[in-house]
PDB file of C-alpha atoms in Angstrom:
ATOM      1  CA  UNK A 296      18.756  14.978  -4.627  1.00  0.00           C
ATOM      2  CA  UNK A 297      17.018  12.020  -6.270  1.00  0.00           C
ATOM      3  CA  UNK A 298      14.084  12.674  -8.584  1.00  0.00           C
ATOM      4  CA  UNK A 299      10.926  10.609  -8.999  1.00  0.00           C
ATOM      5  CA  UNK A 300       8.691  11.393 -11.972  1.00  0.00           C
ATOM      6  CA  UNK A 301       5.044  10.770 -11.114  1.00  0.00           C
ATOM      7  CA  UNK A 302       2.991   9.794 -14.177  1.00  0.00           C
ATOM      8  CA  UNK A 303      -0.799   9.758 -13.804  1.00  0.00           C
ATOM      9  CA  UNK A 304      -4.058  10.635 -15.495  1.00  0.00           C
ATOM     10  CA  UNK A 305      -5.637  13.870 -14.321  1.00  0.00           C
ATOM     11  CA  UNK A 306      -8.805  11.816 -13.868  1.00  0.00           C
ATOM     12  CA  UNK A 307      -6.917  10.114 -10.993  1.00  0.00           C
ATOM     13  CA  UNK A 308      -5.996  13.392  -9.274  1.00  0.00           C
ATOM     14  CA  UNK A 309      -7.447  12.183  -5.968  1.00  0.00           C
ATOM     15  CA  UNK A 310      -4.945   9.316  -5.876  1.00  0.00           C
ATOM     16  CA  UNK A 311      -2.097  11.523  -7.116  1.00  0.00           C
ATOM     17  CA  UNK A 312      -2.623  13.766  -4.077  1.00  0.00           C
ATOM     18  CA  UNK A 313      -2.591  10.815  -1.687  1.00  0.00           C
ATOM     19  CA  UNK A 314       0.589   9.364  -3.195  1.00  0.00           C
ATOM     20  CA  UNK A 315       2.225  12.810  -3.201  1.00  0.00           C
ATOM     21  CA  UNK A 316       1.342  13.282   0.467  1.00  0.00           C
ATOM     22  CA  UNK A 317       3.182  10.086   1.401  1.00  0.00           C
ATOM     23  CA  UNK A 318       6.099  10.978  -0.875  1.00  0.00           C
ATOM     24  CA  UNK A 319       6.352  14.278   1.015  1.00  0.00           C
ATOM     25  CA  UNK A 320       8.101  12.367   3.809  1.00  0.00           C
ATOM     26  CA  UNK A 321      10.706  11.232   1.265  1.00  0.00           C
ATOM     27  CA  UNK A 322      11.275  14.819   0.163  1.00  0.00           C
ATOM     28  CA  UNK A 323      11.500  16.227   3.669  1.00  0.00           C
ATOM     29  CA  UNK A 324      13.673  13.562   5.261  1.00  0.00           C
ATOM     30  CA  UNK A 325      15.457  11.695   2.467  1.00  0.00           C
ATOM     31  CA  UNK A 326      16.174  14.203  -0.313  1.00  0.00           C
ATOM     32  CA  UNK A 327      13.917  12.412  -2.800  1.00  0.00           C
ATOM     33  CA  UNK A 328      11.786  14.830  -4.804  1.00  0.00           C
ATOM     34  CA  UNK A 329       8.561  13.616  -6.417  1.00  0.00           C
ATOM     35  CA  UNK A 330       7.813  15.747  -9.473  1.00  0.00           C
ATOM     36  CA  UNK A 331       4.401  16.075 -11.141  1.00  0.00           C
ATOM     37  CA  UNK A 332       3.083  18.220 -13.934  1.00  0.00           C
ATOM     38  CA  UNK A 333       1.295  20.289 -11.267  1.00  0.00           C
ATOM     39  CA  UNK A 334       4.642  22.077 -10.848  1.00  0.00           C
ATOM     40  CA  UNK A 335       4.527  23.515 -14.354  1.00  0.00           C
ATOM     41  CA  UNK A 336       3.890  27.274 -14.274  1.00  0.00           C
ATOM     42  CA  UNK A 337       2.136  29.626 -16.652  1.00  0.00           C
ATOM     43  CA  UNK A 338       4.353  30.407 -19.608  1.00  0.00           C
ATOM     44  CA  UNK A 339       6.475  27.256 -19.204  1.00  0.00           C
ATOM     45  CA  UNK A 340       6.942  25.097 -22.276  1.00  0.00           C
ATOM     46  CA  UNK A 341       5.056  22.213 -20.683  1.00  0.00           C
ATOM     47  CA  UNK A 342       6.072  19.462 -23.130  1.00  0.00           C
ATOM     48  CA  UNK A 343       9.741  20.417 -22.802  1.00  0.00           C
ATOM     49  CA  UNK A 344       9.446  20.555 -19.009  1.00  0.00           C
ATOM     50  CA  UNK A 345       7.852  17.105 -18.828  1.00  0.00           C
ATOM     51  CA  UNK A 346      10.467  15.622 -21.153  1.00  0.00           C
ATOM     52  CA  UNK A 347      13.364  17.162 -19.210  1.00  0.00           C
ATOM     53  CA  UNK A 348      12.049  15.969 -15.836  1.00  0.00           C
ATOM     54  CA  UNK A 349      11.316  12.515 -17.201  1.00  0.00           C
ATOM     55  CA  UNK A 350      14.846  12.131 -18.550  1.00  0.00           C
ATOM     56  CA  UNK A 351      16.379  13.461 -15.308  1.00  0.00           C
ATOM     57  CA  UNK A 352      14.320  11.116 -13.137  1.00  0.00           C
ATOM     58  CA  UNK A 353      15.868   8.264 -11.197  1.00  0.00           C
ATOM     59  CA  UNK A 354      12.528   6.433 -11.276  1.00  0.00           C
ATOM     60  CA  UNK A 355       9.111   6.772 -12.898  1.00  0.00           C
ATOM     61  CA  UNK A 356       6.116   6.000 -10.707  1.00  0.00           C
ATOM     62  CA  UNK A 357       3.057   5.196 -12.807  1.00  0.00           C
ATOM     63  CA  UNK A 358      -0.393   5.366 -11.263  1.00  0.00           C
ATOM     64  CA  UNK A 359      -2.201   2.581 -13.089  1.00  0.00           C
ATOM     65  CA  UNK A 360      -5.878   2.876 -13.966  1.00  0.00           C
ATOM     66  CA  UNK A 361      -8.094   2.520 -16.992  1.00  0.00           C
ATOM     67  CA  UNK A 362      -7.502   6.242 -17.490  1.00  0.00           C
ATOM     68  CA  UNK A 363      -3.696   6.088 -17.600  1.00  0.00           C
ATOM     69  CA  UNK A 364      -3.716   2.946 -19.756  1.00  0.00           C
ATOM     70  CA  UNK A 365      -5.859   4.620 -22.418  1.00  0.00           C
ATOM     71  CA  UNK A 366      -4.060   7.980 -22.435  1.00  0.00           C
ATOM     72  CA  UNK A 367      -2.039   8.504 -25.607  1.00  0.00           C
ATOM     73  CA  UNK A 368       0.024  11.185 -23.883  1.00  0.00           C
ATOM     74  CA  UNK A 369       0.968   9.040 -20.881  1.00  0.00           C
ATOM     75  CA  UNK A 370       1.769   5.986 -22.986  1.00  0.00           C
ATOM     76  CA  UNK A 371       3.528   7.722 -25.887  1.00  0.00           C
ATOM     77  CA  UNK A 372       5.180  10.708 -24.181  1.00  0.00           C
ATOM     78  CA  UNK A 373       5.968   9.341 -20.714  1.00  0.00           C
ATOM     79  CA  UNK A 374       5.958   5.539 -20.479  1.00  0.00           C
ATOM     80  CA  UNK A 375       7.489   4.743 -23.876  1.00  0.00           C
ATOM     81  CA  UNK A 376      10.418   7.192 -23.449  1.00  0.00           C
ATOM     82  CA  UNK A 377      10.975   5.949 -19.880  1.00  0.00           C
ATOM     83  CA  UNK A 378      11.188   2.344 -21.060  1.00  0.00           C
ATOM     84  CA  UNK A 379      13.435   3.323 -23.986  1.00  0.00           C
ATOM     85  CA  UNK A 380      15.745   5.152 -21.552  1.00  0.00           C
ATOM     86  CA  UNK A 381      15.781   2.043 -19.329  1.00  0.00           C
ATOM     87  CA  UNK A 382      14.237   3.892 -16.408  1.00  0.00           C
ATOM     88  CA  UNK A 383      12.723   1.868 -13.585  1.00  0.00           C
ATOM     89  CA  UNK A 384       8.957   2.094 -14.007  1.00  0.00           C
ATOM     90  CA  UNK A 385       7.270   1.455 -10.656  1.00  0.00           C
ATOM     91  CA  UNK A 386       3.542   0.788 -11.157  1.00  0.00           C
ATOM     92  CA  UNK A 387       0.962   1.476  -8.448  1.00  0.00           C
ATOM     93  CA  UNK A 388      -2.534   0.121  -9.121  1.00  0.00           C
ATOM     94  CA  UNK A 389      -4.951   2.886  -8.171  1.00  0.00           C
ATOM     95  CA  UNK A 390      -8.105   1.541  -9.843  1.00  0.00           C
ATOM     96  CA  UNK A 391      -9.067  -1.962 -10.880  1.00  0.00           C
ATOM     97  CA  UNK A 392      -8.512  -2.385 -14.605  1.00  0.00           C
ATOM     98  CA  UNK A 393      -7.194  -4.955 -17.098  1.00  0.00           C
ATOM     99  CA  UNK A 394      -3.522  -4.079 -16.592  1.00  0.00           C
ATOM    100  CA  UNK A 395      -2.511  -7.746 -17.032  1.00  0.00           C
ATOM    101  CA  UNK A 396      -3.629  -7.442 -20.649  1.00  0.00           C
ATOM    102  CA  UNK A 397      -0.958  -4.798 -21.311  1.00  0.00           C
ATOM    103  CA  UNK A 398       2.187  -6.656 -22.401  1.00  0.00           C
ATOM    104  CA  UNK A 399       4.946  -4.415 -21.023  1.00  0.00           C
ATOM    105  CA  UNK A 400       3.020  -3.759 -17.795  1.00  0.00           C
ATOM    106  CA  UNK A 401       2.183  -7.390 -17.086  1.00  0.00           C
ATOM    107  CA  UNK A 402       5.946  -8.045 -16.917  1.00  0.00           C
ATOM    108  CA  UNK A 403       6.414  -5.563 -14.043  1.00  0.00           C
ATOM    109  CA  UNK A 404       5.831  -6.294 -10.368  1.00  0.00           C
ATOM    110  CA  UNK A 405       2.689  -4.374  -9.482  1.00  0.00           C
ATOM    111  CA  UNK A 406       2.166  -2.609  -6.181  1.00  0.00           C
ATOM    112  CA  UNK A 407       0.289  -2.885  -3.887  1.00  0.00           C
ATOM    113  CA  UNK A 408       0.896  -6.582  -3.487  1.00  0.00           C
ATOM    114  CA  UNK A 409      -1.986  -8.808  -4.306  1.00  0.00           C
ATOM    115  CA  UNK A 410      -2.394  -6.730  -6.434  1.00  0.00           C
ATOM    116  CA  UNK A 411      -5.167  -4.808  -4.740  1.00  0.00           C
ATOM    117  CA  UNK A 412      -6.078  -1.355  -6.009  1.00  0.00           C
ATOM    118  CA  UNK A 413      -5.882   1.681  -3.763  1.00  0.00           C
ATOM    119  CA  UNK A 414      -9.506   2.428  -4.669  1.00  0.00           C
ATOM    120  CA  UNK A 415     -10.623  -0.857  -3.099  1.00  0.00           C
ATOM    121  CA  UNK A 416      -8.999  -0.059   0.264  1.00  0.00           C
ATOM    122  CA  UNK A 417     -10.377   1.784   3.243  1.00  0.00           C
ATOM    123  CA  UNK A 418      -8.341   4.795   4.390  1.00  0.00           C
ATOM    124  CA  UNK A 419      -6.266   3.104   7.164  1.00  0.00           C
ATOM    125  CA  UNK A 420      -5.247   0.241   4.867  1.00  0.00           C
ATOM    126  CA  UNK A 421      -4.487   2.681   2.046  1.00  0.00           C
ATOM    127  CA  UNK A 422      -2.254   4.735   4.365  1.00  0.00           C
ATOM    128  CA  UNK A 423      -0.373   1.616   5.532  1.00  0.00           C
ATOM    129  CA  UNK A 424       0.035   0.528   1.921  1.00  0.00           C
ATOM    130  CA  UNK A 425       1.285   3.919   0.722  1.00  0.00           C
ATOM    131  CA  UNK A 426       3.701   4.138   3.657  1.00  0.00           C
ATOM    132  CA  UNK A 427       5.108   0.713   2.705  1.00  0.00           C
ATOM    133  CA  UNK A 428       5.381   1.806  -0.947  1.00  0.00           C
ATOM    134  CA  UNK A 429       7.233   4.983   0.089  1.00  0.00           C
ATOM    135  CA  UNK A 430       9.642   2.874   2.172  1.00  0.00           C
ATOM    136  CA  UNK A 431      10.273   0.531  -0.750  1.00  0.00           C
ATOM    137  CA  UNK A 432      10.869   3.446  -3.116  1.00  0.00           C
ATOM    138  CA  UNK A 433      13.274   5.052  -0.618  1.00  0.00           C
ATOM    139  CA  UNK A 434      15.254   1.791  -0.513  1.00  0.00           C
ATOM    140  CA  UNK A 435      15.248   1.385  -4.311  1.00  0.00           C
ATOM    141  CA  UNK A 436      16.364   4.967  -4.921  1.00  0.00           C
ATOM    142  CA  UNK A 437      19.162   4.654  -2.336  1.00  0.00           C
ATOM    143  CA  UNK A 438      20.330   1.445  -4.004  1.00  0.00           C
ATOM    144  CA  UNK A 439      20.230   3.078  -7.440  1.00  0.00           C
ATOM    145  CA  UNK A 440      22.169   6.125  -6.242  1.00  0.00           C
ATOM    146  CA  UNK A 441      24.883   3.903  -4.692  1.00  0.00           C
ATOM    147  CA  UNK A 442      25.084   1.554  -7.647  1.00  0.00           C
TER     148      UNK A 442
END
C-alpha cells in the first residue's frame, strides 16, 4: 500500500476534510492511504508518530495557505524533513496567500492549475478540481512505485 502524508494547518480543517474525502477513492480502489494527524490516538507519542509516517510516505501533500506557511511546526517538522529526505512535495493551494514569495515553494508546480485556490471555487468546480488532483496523485504514486 502506498502512503500519502497530508500536511495542513488545523485552521484549514474544512479543506483537509474535502481533500480527504476525494482521497478516500484512492484508498478504497487503489491501495493509496492518505494519513493525517487525525489518526493519532490518545496516549500515542504524537511527534514520533508524525515523524514515522512522514518518513514512510511516498508523497507529501501540503495544503497551502497563510496558516500553513506561517506554522513553525509544519515548516520545521514536516516540510523541511520531507525536502531533506527528497520526498515529492505536492502543494495544493487552499487559500489565496503569497506562496510565490516562499523560495522553495515557488519552485514547485502548484495545484490547482492557474493557480486558483480551492477557497475561491464554488462546490462543483472544487469537486472537479479535487477529482483531477486525486487522479494525478494516483498516476504519480503508481509511477513512483514502479520506478
